[in-house]
Amino acid sequence: MSEIVLYDYWRSSASYRVRVALETIGLDYTTIPIHLLETEHKSQAYLAINPQGLVPALGIDGRLMTQSLAIIEYLAERHPDAGILPTDAVGRQRVRALSHAIAIDIHPVCNLHVVKHVVELTGDSAARAEWMKTFIGAGLAAFERMLGDRDTGRFCHGDTQTMADLCLVPQVYNAERWEVDISACQRVLRIAKECRELPAFKAAHPDVAKLS
C-alpha cells in the first residue's frame, strides 16, 4: 500500500472526521498541515491538490480525494469490517441522514469564510459568536430530535460507531469552543462522551492533531 497523506488543519471539523475514520480503521498516515488562518489553503500549491481550497484532502491508493464524507464513505467501503457504515440499506440511509444533518446543514453556514463574511458585512466582531451559537445550537437541537429513534443505541446508530458519530463529535467540540448551550441535548452529550472515551477519537482530537 502506498503512503497515506492527509492534508489537514487541526481545528477543522471536516478534517477531524477523517482523522477519526483513519484511526478507527487503524490506517497509518502522514499529516501535512494546511494552516487556514494563514491562508495556506488558497496557495497555488494547495489549489493544485484541492481546487476548492478546502481541507481535508487525502492522498490514498494513488489518488487525491476531497470532501470529508466522500472520503469516509470510500474508507468504509474499502474496510467494511470497521462498521463505519451499516451493512443494511435502511441503516446506511439513517447514518447518512444523520451525517448530512451536521456536515451539510450545520457545517457550511458555520465555516470560516462564511463567518468572516458575516463580520465584514455587519462590521461587528461580536456577530461571529452570535452566528455560531444560533446555527450550531439550532442544528444540534434538531439532531437531538433525530436521535429520538428506536435505532439509536450506545452510539448514534446502534452500538457501533458509524459515520454519524464521526460527524457528531467534531460538532460538539465546536459547540463547546463557541460556548453554545446544548445542555438540553442529552442524547447528543451522552453519545459524544461515549465516543470520546474510545482510542480513535482520542487520537484524532484537535489538541493531539495540533501537536503532530
mmCIF file with all atom_site columns, C-alpha atoms in Angstrom:
data_model
loop_
_atom_site.group_PDB
_atom_site.id
_atom_site.type_symbol
_atom_site.label_atom_id
_atom_site.label_alt_id
_atom_site.label_comp_id
_atom_site.label_asym_id
_atom_site.label_entity_id
_atom_site.label_seq_id
_atom_site.pdbx_PDB_ins_code
_atom_site.Cartn_x
_atom_site.Cartn_y
_atom_site.Cartn_z
_atom_site.occupancy
_atom_site.B_iso_or_equiv
_atom_site.pdbx_formal_charge
_atom_site.auth_seq_id
_atom_site.auth_comp_id
_atom_site.auth_asym_id
_atom_site.auth_atom_id
_atom_site.pdbx_PDB_model_num
ATOM 1   C CA . MET A 1 1   ? 0.000   0.000  0.000  1.00 0.00 ? 1   MET A CA 1
ATOM 2   C CA . SER A 1 2   ? 1.278   3.474  -0.892 1.00 0.00 ? 2   SER A CA 1
ATOM 3   C CA . GLU A 1 3   ? 1.738   6.093  1.804  1.00 0.00 ? 3   GLU A CA 1
ATOM 4   C CA . ILE A 1 4   ? -1.452  7.765  3.039  1.00 0.00 ? 4   ILE A CA 1
ATOM 5   C CA . VAL A 1 5   ? -1.191  11.550 3.288  1.00 0.00 ? 5   VAL A CA 1
ATOM 6   C CA . LEU A 1 6   ? -3.772  13.743 4.999  1.00 0.00 ? 6   LEU A CA 1
ATOM 7   C CA . TYR A 1 7   ? -3.814  17.450 4.213  1.00 0.00 ? 7   TYR A CA 1
ATOM 8   C CA . ASP A 1 8   ? -5.191  18.671 7.476  1.00 0.00 ? 8   ASP A CA 1
ATOM 9   C CA . TYR A 1 9   ? -5.985  21.625 9.702  1.00 0.00 ? 9   TYR A CA 1
ATOM 10  C CA . TRP A 1 10  ? -6.137  20.634 13.344 1.00 0.00 ? 10  TRP A CA 1
ATOM 11  C CA . ARG A 1 11  ? -9.267  22.618 14.200 1.00 0.00 ? 11  ARG A CA 1
ATOM 12  C CA . SER A 1 12  ? -11.226 21.797 11.031 1.00 0.00 ? 12  SER A CA 1
ATOM 13  C CA . SER A 1 13  ? -14.229 19.643 11.903 1.00 0.00 ? 13  SER A CA 1
ATOM 14  C CA . ALA A 1 14  ? -14.175 18.094 8.421  1.00 0.00 ? 14  ALA A CA 1
ATOM 15  C CA . SER A 1 15  ? -10.547 17.068 8.911  1.00 0.00 ? 15  SER A CA 1
ATOM 16  C CA . TYR A 1 16  ? -11.368 15.848 12.420 1.00 0.00 ? 16  TYR A CA 1
ATOM 17  C CA . ARG A 1 17  ? -13.997 13.455 10.939 1.00 0.00 ? 17  ARG A CA 1
ATOM 18  C CA . VAL A 1 18  ? -11.483 11.944 8.547  1.00 0.00 ? 18  VAL A CA 1
ATOM 19  C CA . ARG A 1 19  ? -8.844  11.594 11.242 1.00 0.00 ? 19  ARG A CA 1
ATOM 20  C CA . VAL A 1 20  ? -11.302 9.598  13.350 1.00 0.00 ? 20  VAL A CA 1
ATOM 21  C CA . ALA A 1 21  ? -12.117 7.368  10.369 1.00 0.00 ? 21  ALA A CA 1
ATOM 22  C CA . LEU A 1 22  ? -8.432  6.658  9.704  1.00 0.00 ? 22  LEU A CA 1
ATOM 23  C CA . GLU A 1 23  ? -7.806  5.954  13.386 1.00 0.00 ? 23  GLU A CA 1
ATOM 24  C CA . THR A 1 24  ? -10.903 3.742  13.636 1.00 0.00 ? 24  THR A CA 1
ATOM 25  C CA . ILE A 1 25  ? -9.730  1.594  10.749 1.00 0.00 ? 25  ILE A CA 1
ATOM 26  C CA . GLY A 1 26  ? -6.153  1.621  12.042 1.00 0.00 ? 26  GLY A CA 1
ATOM 27  C CA . LEU A 1 27  ? -4.510  3.147  8.982  1.00 0.00 ? 27  LEU A CA 1
ATOM 28  C CA . ASP A 1 28  ? -1.139  4.825  9.366  1.00 0.00 ? 28  ASP A CA 1
ATOM 29  C CA . TYR A 1 29  ? -0.972  8.222  7.720  1.00 0.00 ? 29  TYR A CA 1
ATOM 30  C CA . THR A 1 30  ? 1.259   11.250 7.405  1.00 0.00 ? 30  THR A CA 1
ATOM 31  C CA . THR A 1 31  ? -0.181  14.686 8.120  1.00 0.00 ? 31  THR A CA 1
ATOM 32  C CA . ILE A 1 32  ? 0.632   17.778 6.079  1.00 0.00 ? 32  ILE A CA 1
ATOM 33  C CA . PRO A 1 33  ? -0.754  20.803 7.948  1.00 0.00 ? 33  PRO A CA 1
ATOM 34  C CA . ILE A 1 34  ? -2.624  23.413 5.907  1.00 0.00 ? 34  ILE A CA 1
ATOM 35  C CA . HIS A 1 35  ? -2.961  26.475 8.116  1.00 0.00 ? 35  HIS A CA 1
ATOM 36  C CA . LEU A 1 36  ? -6.294  28.107 7.320  1.00 0.00 ? 36  LEU A CA 1
ATOM 37  C CA . LEU A 1 37  ? -5.712  31.274 9.335  1.00 0.00 ? 37  LEU A CA 1
ATOM 38  C CA . GLU A 1 38  ? -2.532  31.870 7.359  1.00 0.00 ? 38  GLU A CA 1
ATOM 39  C CA . THR A 1 39  ? -4.482  31.234 4.107  1.00 0.00 ? 39  THR A CA 1
ATOM 40  C CA . GLU A 1 40  ? -2.277  28.328 3.076  1.00 0.00 ? 40  GLU A CA 1
ATOM 41  C CA . HIS A 1 41  ? -5.402  26.722 1.596  1.00 0.00 ? 41  HIS A CA 1
ATOM 42  C CA . LYS A 1 42  ? -5.500  29.496 -1.004 1.00 0.00 ? 42  LYS A CA 1
ATOM 43  C CA . SER A 1 43  ? -1.960  28.935 -2.248 1.00 0.00 ? 43  SER A CA 1
ATOM 44  C CA . GLN A 1 44  ? -1.461  27.759 -5.809 1.00 0.00 ? 44  GLN A CA 1
ATOM 45  C CA . ALA A 1 45  ? 0.351   24.701 -4.497 1.00 0.00 ? 45  ALA A CA 1
ATOM 46  C CA . TYR A 1 46  ? -2.641  23.605 -2.420 1.00 0.00 ? 46  TYR A CA 1
ATOM 47  C CA . LEU A 1 47  ? -5.217  24.540 -5.058 1.00 0.00 ? 47  LEU A CA 1
ATOM 48  C CA . ALA A 1 48  ? -3.428  22.096 -7.342 1.00 0.00 ? 48  ALA A CA 1
ATOM 49  C CA . ILE A 1 49  ? -4.251  19.410 -4.765 1.00 0.00 ? 49  ILE A CA 1
ATOM 50  C CA . ASN A 1 50  ? -7.785  20.538 -3.941 1.00 0.00 ? 50  ASN A CA 1
ATOM 51  C CA . PRO A 1 51  ? -9.271  23.029 -6.422 1.00 0.00 ? 51  PRO A CA 1
ATOM 52  C CA . GLN A 1 52  ? -11.864 24.085 -3.836 1.00 0.00 ? 52  GLN A CA 1
ATOM 53  C CA . GLY A 1 53  ? -9.138  25.174 -1.448 1.00 0.00 ? 53  GLY A CA 1
ATOM 54  C CA . LEU A 1 54  ? -10.714 23.254 1.420  1.00 0.00 ? 54  LEU A CA 1
ATOM 55  C CA . VAL A 1 55  ? -9.475  20.715 3.928  1.00 0.00 ? 55  VAL A CA 1
ATOM 56  C CA . PRO A 1 56  ? -9.196  17.843 4.195  1.00 0.00 ? 56  PRO A CA 1
ATOM 57  C CA . ALA A 1 57  ? -7.686  16.222 1.164  1.00 0.00 ? 57  ALA A CA 1
ATOM 58  C CA . LEU A 1 58  ? -6.459  12.645 1.329  1.00 0.00 ? 58  LEU A CA 1
ATOM 59  C CA . GLY A 1 59  ? -3.787  11.022 -0.764 1.00 0.00 ? 59  GLY A CA 1
ATOM 60  C CA . ILE A 1 60  ? -4.529  7.312  -0.795 1.00 0.00 ? 60  ILE A CA 1
ATOM 61  C CA . ASP A 1 61  ? -4.355  4.389  -3.211 1.00 0.00 ? 61  ASP A CA 1
ATOM 62  C CA . GLY A 1 62  ? -2.656  6.562  -5.811 1.00 0.00 ? 62  GLY A CA 1
ATOM 63  C CA . ARG A 1 63  ? -5.480  9.131  -5.761 1.00 0.00 ? 63  ARG A CA 1
ATOM 64  C CA . LEU A 1 64  ? -6.117  12.536 -4.207 1.00 0.00 ? 64  LEU A CA 1
ATOM 65  C CA . MET A 1 65  ? -9.551  12.629 -2.626 1.00 0.00 ? 65  MET A CA 1
ATOM 66  C CA . THR A 1 66  ? -11.592 15.551 -1.296 1.00 0.00 ? 66  THR A CA 1
ATOM 67  C CA . GLN A 1 67  ? -14.843 16.124 0.613  1.00 0.00 ? 67  GLN A CA 1
ATOM 68  C CA . SER A 1 68  ? -14.837 14.539 4.058  1.00 0.00 ? 68  SER A CA 1
ATOM 69  C CA . LEU A 1 69  ? -17.991 12.431 3.767  1.00 0.00 ? 69  LEU A CA 1
ATOM 70  C CA . ALA A 1 70  ? -16.987 11.108 0.353  1.00 0.00 ? 70  ALA A CA 1
ATOM 71  C CA . ILE A 1 71  ? -13.578 10.201 1.788  1.00 0.00 ? 71  ILE A CA 1
ATOM 72  C CA . ILE A 1 72  ? -15.146 8.484  4.800  1.00 0.00 ? 72  ILE A CA 1
ATOM 73  C CA . GLU A 1 73  ? -17.532 6.501  2.612  1.00 0.00 ? 73  GLU A CA 1
ATOM 74  C CA . TYR A 1 74  ? -14.610 5.401  0.435  1.00 0.00 ? 74  TYR A CA 1
ATOM 75  C CA . LEU A 1 75  ? -12.731 4.236  3.520  1.00 0.00 ? 75  LEU A CA 1
ATOM 76  C CA . ALA A 1 76  ? -15.862 2.489  4.797  1.00 0.00 ? 76  ALA A CA 1
ATOM 77  C CA . GLU A 1 77  ? -16.294 0.626  1.514  1.00 0.00 ? 77  GLU A CA 1
ATOM 78  C CA . ARG A 1 78  ? -12.641 -0.423 1.471  1.00 0.00 ? 78  ARG A CA 1
ATOM 79  C CA . HIS A 1 79  ? -12.783 -1.517 5.126  1.00 0.00 ? 79  HIS A CA 1
ATOM 80  C CA . PRO A 1 80  ? -16.345 -2.744 5.776  1.00 0.00 ? 80  PRO A CA 1
ATOM 81  C CA . ASP A 1 81  ? -15.355 -4.556 8.973  1.00 0.00 ? 81  ASP A CA 1
ATOM 82  C CA . ALA A 1 82  ? -14.775 -1.191 10.671 1.00 0.00 ? 82  ALA A CA 1
ATOM 83  C CA . GLY A 1 83  ? -18.549 -0.665 10.789 1.00 0.00 ? 83  GLY A CA 1
ATOM 84  C CA . ILE A 1 84  ? -18.421 2.978  9.711  1.00 0.00 ? 84  ILE A CA 1
ATOM 85  C CA . LEU A 1 85  ? -21.434 2.298  7.504  1.00 0.00 ? 85  LEU A CA 1
ATOM 86  C CA . PRO A 1 86  ? -24.091 -0.283 8.467  1.00 0.00 ? 86  PRO A CA 1
ATOM 87  C CA . THR A 1 87  ? -24.438 -3.407 6.364  1.00 0.00 ? 87  THR A CA 1
ATOM 88  C CA . ASP A 1 88  ? -28.166 -2.875 5.694  1.00 0.00 ? 88  ASP A CA 1
ATOM 89  C CA . ALA A 1 89  ? -29.590 -0.291 3.278  1.00 0.00 ? 89  ALA A CA 1
ATOM 90  C CA . VAL A 1 90  ? -32.009 1.204  5.809  1.00 0.00 ? 90  VAL A CA 1
ATOM 91  C CA . GLY A 1 91  ? -29.220 1.605  8.349  1.00 0.00 ? 91  GLY A CA 1
ATOM 92  C CA . ARG A 1 92  ? -26.942 3.241  5.793  1.00 0.00 ? 92  ARG A CA 1
ATOM 93  C CA . GLN A 1 93  ? -29.696 5.697  4.881  1.00 0.00 ? 93  GLN A CA 1
ATOM 94  C CA . ARG A 1 94  ? -30.186 6.691  8.519  1.00 0.00 ? 94  ARG A CA 1
ATOM 95  C CA . VAL A 1 95  ? -26.467 7.095  9.154  1.00 0.00 ? 95  VAL A CA 1
ATOM 96  C CA . ARG A 1 96  ? -26.135 9.227  6.029  1.00 0.00 ? 96  ARG A CA 1
ATOM 97  C CA . ALA A 1 97  ? -29.126 11.356 7.064  1.00 0.00 ? 97  ALA A CA 1
ATOM 98  C CA . LEU A 1 98  ? -27.606 11.964 10.498 1.00 0.00 ? 98  LEU A CA 1
ATOM 99  C CA . SER A 1 99  ? -24.207 12.705 8.971  1.00 0.00 ? 99  SER A CA 1
ATOM 100 C CA . HIS A 1 100 ? -25.678 15.126 6.448  1.00 0.00 ? 100 HIS A CA 1
ATOM 101 C CA . ALA A 1 101 ? -27.639 16.929 9.179  1.00 0.00 ? 101 ALA A CA 1
ATOM 102 C CA . ILE A 1 102 ? -24.270 18.042 10.529 1.00 0.00 ? 102 ILE A CA 1
ATOM 103 C CA . ALA A 1 103 ? -21.906 18.069 7.563  1.00 0.00 ? 103 ALA A CA 1
ATOM 104 C CA . ILE A 1 104 ? -24.350 19.591 5.082  1.00 0.00 ? 104 ILE A CA 1
ATOM 105 C CA . ASP A 1 105 ? -26.791 21.581 7.234  1.00 0.00 ? 105 ASP A CA 1
ATOM 106 C CA . ILE A 1 106 ? -24.717 22.926 10.155 1.00 0.00 ? 106 ILE A CA 1
ATOM 107 C CA . HIS A 1 107 ? -21.123 22.937 8.976  1.00 0.00 ? 107 HIS A CA 1
ATOM 108 C CA . PRO A 1 108 ? -21.356 25.007 5.748  1.00 0.00 ? 108 PRO A CA 1
ATOM 109 C CA . VAL A 1 109 ? -23.054 28.005 7.375  1.00 0.00 ? 109 VAL A CA 1
ATOM 110 C CA . CYS A 1 110 ? -20.536 27.934 10.230 1.00 0.00 ? 110 CYS A CA 1
ATOM 111 C CA . ASN A 1 111 ? -17.436 27.664 8.085  1.00 0.00 ? 111 ASN A CA 1
ATOM 112 C CA . LEU A 1 112 ? -14.512 30.054 8.459  1.00 0.00 ? 112 LEU A CA 1
ATOM 113 C CA . HIS A 1 113 ? -15.109 32.023 5.267  1.00 0.00 ? 113 HIS A CA 1
ATOM 114 C CA . VAL A 1 114 ? -18.840 32.393 5.993  1.00 0.00 ? 114 VAL A CA 1
ATOM 115 C CA . VAL A 1 115 ? -18.460 33.837 9.484  1.00 0.00 ? 115 VAL A CA 1
ATOM 116 C CA . LYS A 1 116 ? -15.636 36.067 8.270  1.00 0.00 ? 116 LYS A CA 1
ATOM 117 C CA . HIS A 1 117 ? -18.006 37.493 5.658  1.00 0.00 ? 117 HIS A CA 1
ATOM 118 C CA . VAL A 1 118 ? -20.723 37.974 8.293  1.00 0.00 ? 118 VAL A CA 1
ATOM 119 C CA . VAL A 1 119 ? -18.310 40.109 10.334 1.00 0.00 ? 119 VAL A CA 1
ATOM 120 C CA . GLU A 1 120 ? -17.331 42.072 7.219  1.00 0.00 ? 120 GLU A CA 1
ATOM 121 C CA . LEU A 1 121 ? -20.989 42.739 6.356  1.00 0.00 ? 121 LEU A CA 1
ATOM 122 C CA . THR A 1 122 ? -22.019 43.740 9.859  1.00 0.00 ? 122 THR A CA 1
ATOM 123 C CA . GLY A 1 123 ? -18.843 45.462 10.952 1.00 0.00 ? 123 GLY A CA 1
ATOM 124 C CA . ASP A 1 124 ? -19.390 43.763 14.296 1.00 0.00 ? 124 ASP A CA 1
ATOM 125 C CA . SER A 1 125 ? -16.849 41.204 15.525 1.00 0.00 ? 125 SER A CA 1
ATOM 126 C CA . ALA A 1 126 ? -19.364 40.003 18.134 1.00 0.00 ? 126 ALA A CA 1
ATOM 127 C CA . ALA A 1 127 ? -21.587 38.799 15.291 1.00 0.00 ? 127 ALA A CA 1
ATOM 128 C CA . ARG A 1 128 ? -19.246 35.823 14.793 1.00 0.00 ? 128 ARG A CA 1
ATOM 129 C CA . ALA A 1 129 ? -20.078 34.234 18.151 1.00 0.00 ? 129 ALA A CA 1
ATOM 130 C CA . GLU A 1 130 ? -23.788 35.007 17.893 1.00 0.00 ? 130 GLU A CA 1
ATOM 131 C CA . TRP A 1 131 ? -23.903 33.450 14.424 1.00 0.00 ? 131 TRP A CA 1
ATOM 132 C CA . MET A 1 132 ? -22.181 30.302 15.651 1.00 0.00 ? 132 MET A CA 1
ATOM 133 C CA . LYS A 1 133 ? -24.409 29.981 18.693 1.00 0.00 ? 133 LYS A CA 1
ATOM 134 C CA . THR A 1 134 ? -27.545 30.382 16.592 1.00 0.00 ? 134 THR A CA 1
ATOM 135 C CA . PHE A 1 135 ? -26.774 27.844 13.887 1.00 0.00 ? 135 PHE A CA 1
ATOM 136 C CA . ILE A 1 136 ? -24.849 25.268 15.922 1.00 0.00 ? 136 ILE A CA 1
ATOM 137 C CA . GLY A 1 137 ? -27.465 25.410 18.668 1.00 0.00 ? 137 GLY A CA 1
ATOM 138 C CA . ALA A 1 138 ? -30.426 25.006 16.325 1.00 0.00 ? 138 ALA A CA 1
ATOM 139 C CA . GLY A 1 139 ? -28.664 22.306 14.317 1.00 0.00 ? 139 GLY A CA 1
ATOM 140 C CA . LEU A 1 140 ? -27.755 20.173 17.308 1.00 0.00 ? 140 LEU A CA 1
ATOM 141 C CA . ALA A 1 141 ? -31.254 20.604 18.763 1.00 0.00 ? 141 ALA A CA 1
ATOM 142 C CA . ALA A 1 142 ? -32.625 19.142 15.525 1.00 0.00 ? 142 ALA A CA 1
ATOM 143 C CA . PHE A 1 143 ? -30.026 16.361 15.654 1.00 0.00 ? 143 PHE A CA 1
ATOM 144 C CA . GLU A 1 144 ? -31.132 15.584 19.216 1.00 0.00 ? 144 GLU A CA 1
ATOM 145 C CA . ARG A 1 145 ? -34.676 15.088 17.941 1.00 0.00 ? 145 ARG A CA 1
ATOM 146 C CA . MET A 1 146 ? -33.395 12.819 15.178 1.00 0.00 ? 146 MET A CA 1
ATOM 147 C CA . LEU A 1 147 ? -31.770 10.668 17.854 1.00 0.00 ? 147 LEU A CA 1
ATOM 148 C CA . GLY A 1 148 ? -35.192 10.033 19.386 1.00 0.00 ? 148 GLY A CA 1
ATOM 149 C CA . ASP A 1 149 ? -35.461 6.920  17.245 1.00 0.00 ? 149 ASP A CA 1
ATOM 150 C CA . ARG A 1 150 ? -35.563 3.256  18.133 1.00 0.00 ? 150 ARG A CA 1
ATOM 151 C CA . ASP A 1 151 ? -32.368 2.639  16.157 1.00 0.00 ? 151 ASP A CA 1
ATOM 152 C CA . THR A 1 152 ? -30.321 4.921  18.406 1.00 0.00 ? 152 THR A CA 1
ATOM 153 C CA . GLY A 1 153 ? -28.259 2.846  20.790 1.00 0.00 ? 153 GLY A CA 1
ATOM 154 C CA . ARG A 1 154 ? -24.974 3.287  22.543 1.00 0.00 ? 154 ARG A CA 1
ATOM 155 C CA . PHE A 1 155 ? -23.996 5.434  19.564 1.00 0.00 ? 155 PHE A CA 1
ATOM 156 C CA . CYS A 1 156 ? -25.988 7.427  17.011 1.00 0.00 ? 156 CYS A CA 1
ATOM 157 C CA . HIS A 1 157 ? -27.000 4.236  15.223 1.00 0.00 ? 157 HIS A CA 1
ATOM 158 C CA . GLY A 1 158 ? -26.948 1.068  17.252 1.00 0.00 ? 158 GLY A CA 1
ATOM 159 C CA . ASP A 1 159 ? -23.996 0.016  19.352 1.00 0.00 ? 159 ASP A CA 1
ATOM 160 C CA . THR A 1 160 ? -21.212 0.539  16.810 1.00 0.00 ? 160 THR A CA 1
ATOM 161 C CA . GLN A 1 161 ? -19.658 3.887  15.990 1.00 0.00 ? 161 GLN A CA 1
ATOM 162 C CA . THR A 1 162 ? -20.570 4.992  12.487 1.00 0.00 ? 162 THR A CA 1
ATOM 163 C CA . MET A 1 163 ? -20.045 7.951  10.196 1.00 0.00 ? 163 MET A CA 1
ATOM 164 C CA . ALA A 1 164 ? -22.761 9.775  12.153 1.00 0.00 ? 164 ALA A CA 1
ATOM 165 C CA . ASP A 1 165 ? -20.646 9.676  15.320 1.00 0.00 ? 165 ASP A CA 1
ATOM 166 C CA . LEU A 1 166 ? -17.610 10.783 13.334 1.00 0.00 ? 166 LEU A CA 1
ATOM 167 C CA . CYS A 1 167 ? -19.609 13.891 12.380 1.00 0.00 ? 167 CYS A CA 1
ATOM 168 C CA . LEU A 1 168 ? -21.209 14.475 15.770 1.00 0.00 ? 168 LEU A CA 1
ATOM 169 C CA . VAL A 1 169 ? -18.108 14.622 17.970 1.00 0.00 ? 169 VAL A CA 1
ATOM 170 C CA . PRO A 1 170 ? -16.351 17.404 15.993 1.00 0.00 ? 170 PRO A CA 1
ATOM 171 C CA . GLN A 1 171 ? -19.572 19.410 16.013 1.00 0.00 ? 171 GLN A CA 1
ATOM 172 C CA . VAL A 1 172 ? -19.881 19.070 19.779 1.00 0.00 ? 172 VAL A CA 1
ATOM 173 C CA . TYR A 1 173 ? -16.254 20.225 20.004 1.00 0.00 ? 173 TYR A CA 1
ATOM 174 C CA . ASN A 1 174 ? -17.253 23.309 18.008 1.00 0.00 ? 174 ASN A CA 1
ATOM 175 C CA . ALA A 1 175 ? -20.258 23.885 20.247 1.00 0.00 ? 175 ALA A CA 1
ATOM 176 C CA . GLU A 1 176 ? -18.010 23.838 23.294 1.00 0.00 ? 176 GLU A CA 1
ATOM 177 C CA . ARG A 1 177 ? -15.488 26.116 21.630 1.00 0.00 ? 177 ARG A CA 1
ATOM 178 C CA . TRP A 1 178 ? -18.183 28.715 20.908 1.00 0.00 ? 178 TRP A CA 1
ATOM 179 C CA . GLU A 1 179 ? -19.893 28.234 24.289 1.00 0.00 ? 179 GLU A CA 1
ATOM 180 C CA . VAL A 1 180 ? -23.158 27.072 22.766 1.00 0.00 ? 180 VAL A CA 1
ATOM 181 C CA . ASP A 1 181 ? -25.688 25.934 25.363 1.00 0.00 ? 181 ASP A CA 1
ATOM 182 C CA . ILE A 1 182 ? -26.550 22.375 24.354 1.00 0.00 ? 182 ILE A CA 1
ATOM 183 C CA . SER A 1 183 ? -27.398 21.199 27.871 1.00 0.00 ? 183 SER A CA 1
ATOM 184 C CA . ALA A 1 184 ? -30.864 20.164 26.670 1.00 0.00 ? 184 ALA A CA 1
ATOM 185 C CA . CYS A 1 185 ? -29.321 17.809 24.089 1.00 0.00 ? 185 CYS A CA 1
ATOM 186 C CA . GLN A 1 186 ? -28.892 14.895 26.467 1.00 0.00 ? 186 GLN A CA 1
ATOM 187 C CA . ARG A 1 187 ? -28.618 12.175 23.799 1.00 0.00 ? 187 ARG A CA 1
ATOM 188 C CA . VAL A 1 188 ? -26.038 14.225 21.909 1.00 0.00 ? 188 VAL A CA 1
ATOM 189 C CA . LEU A 1 189 ? -23.975 14.755 25.054 1.00 0.00 ? 189 LEU A CA 1
ATOM 190 C CA . ARG A 1 190 ? -24.202 11.120 26.136 1.00 0.00 ? 190 ARG A CA 1
ATOM 191 C CA . ILE A 1 191 ? -23.091 9.788  22.764 1.00 0.00 ? 191 ILE A CA 1
ATOM 192 C CA . ALA A 1 192 ? -20.303 12.337 22.415 1.00 0.00 ? 192 ALA A CA 1
ATOM 193 C CA . LYS A 1 193 ? -18.999 11.361 25.856 1.00 0.00 ? 193 LYS A CA 1
ATOM 194 C CA . GLU A 1 194 ? -19.158 7.672  24.920 1.00 0.00 ? 194 GLU A CA 1
ATOM 195 C CA . CYS A 1 195 ? -17.231 8.313  21.698 1.00 0.00 ? 195 CYS A CA 1
ATOM 196 C CA . ARG A 1 196 ? -14.578 10.450 23.322 1.00 0.00 ? 196 ARG A CA 1
ATOM 197 C CA . GLU A 1 197 ? -13.580 7.562  25.543 1.00 0.00 ? 197 GLU A CA 1
ATOM 198 C CA . LEU A 1 198 ? -12.611 5.481  22.506 1.00 0.00 ? 198 LEU A CA 1
ATOM 199 C CA . PRO A 1 199 ? -8.948  5.396  21.395 1.00 0.00 ? 199 PRO A CA 1
ATOM 200 C CA . ALA A 1 200 ? -9.694  6.501  17.819 1.00 0.00 ? 200 ALA A CA 1
ATOM 201 C CA . PHE A 1 201 ? -11.453 9.668  18.953 1.00 0.00 ? 201 PHE A CA 1
ATOM 202 C CA . LYS A 1 202 ? -8.738  10.444 21.482 1.00 0.00 ? 202 LYS A CA 1
ATOM 203 C CA . ALA A 1 203 ? -6.017  10.068 18.847 1.00 0.00 ? 203 ALA A CA 1
ATOM 204 C CA . ALA A 1 204 ? -7.884  12.314 16.389 1.00 0.00 ? 204 ALA A CA 1
ATOM 205 C CA . HIS A 1 205 ? -8.689  15.107 18.866 1.00 0.00 ? 205 HIS A CA 1
ATOM 206 C CA . PRO A 1 206 ? -7.638  18.594 17.721 1.00 0.00 ? 206 PRO A CA 1
ATOM 207 C CA . ASP A 1 207 ? -5.320  19.022 20.698 1.00 0.00 ? 207 ASP A CA 1
ATOM 208 C CA . VAL A 1 208 ? -3.408  15.929 19.542 1.00 0.00 ? 208 VAL A CA 1
ATOM 209 C CA . ALA A 1 209 ? -3.538  16.917 15.853 1.00 0.00 ? 209 ALA A CA 1
ATOM 210 C CA . LYS A 1 210 ? -2.185  20.381 16.652 1.00 0.00 ? 210 LYS A CA 1
ATOM 211 C CA . LEU A 1 211 ? 0.986   18.830 18.038 1.00 0.00 ? 211 LEU A CA 1
ATOM 212 C CA . SER A 1 212 ? 1.557   16.405 15.163 1.00 0.00 ? 212 SER A CA 1
#
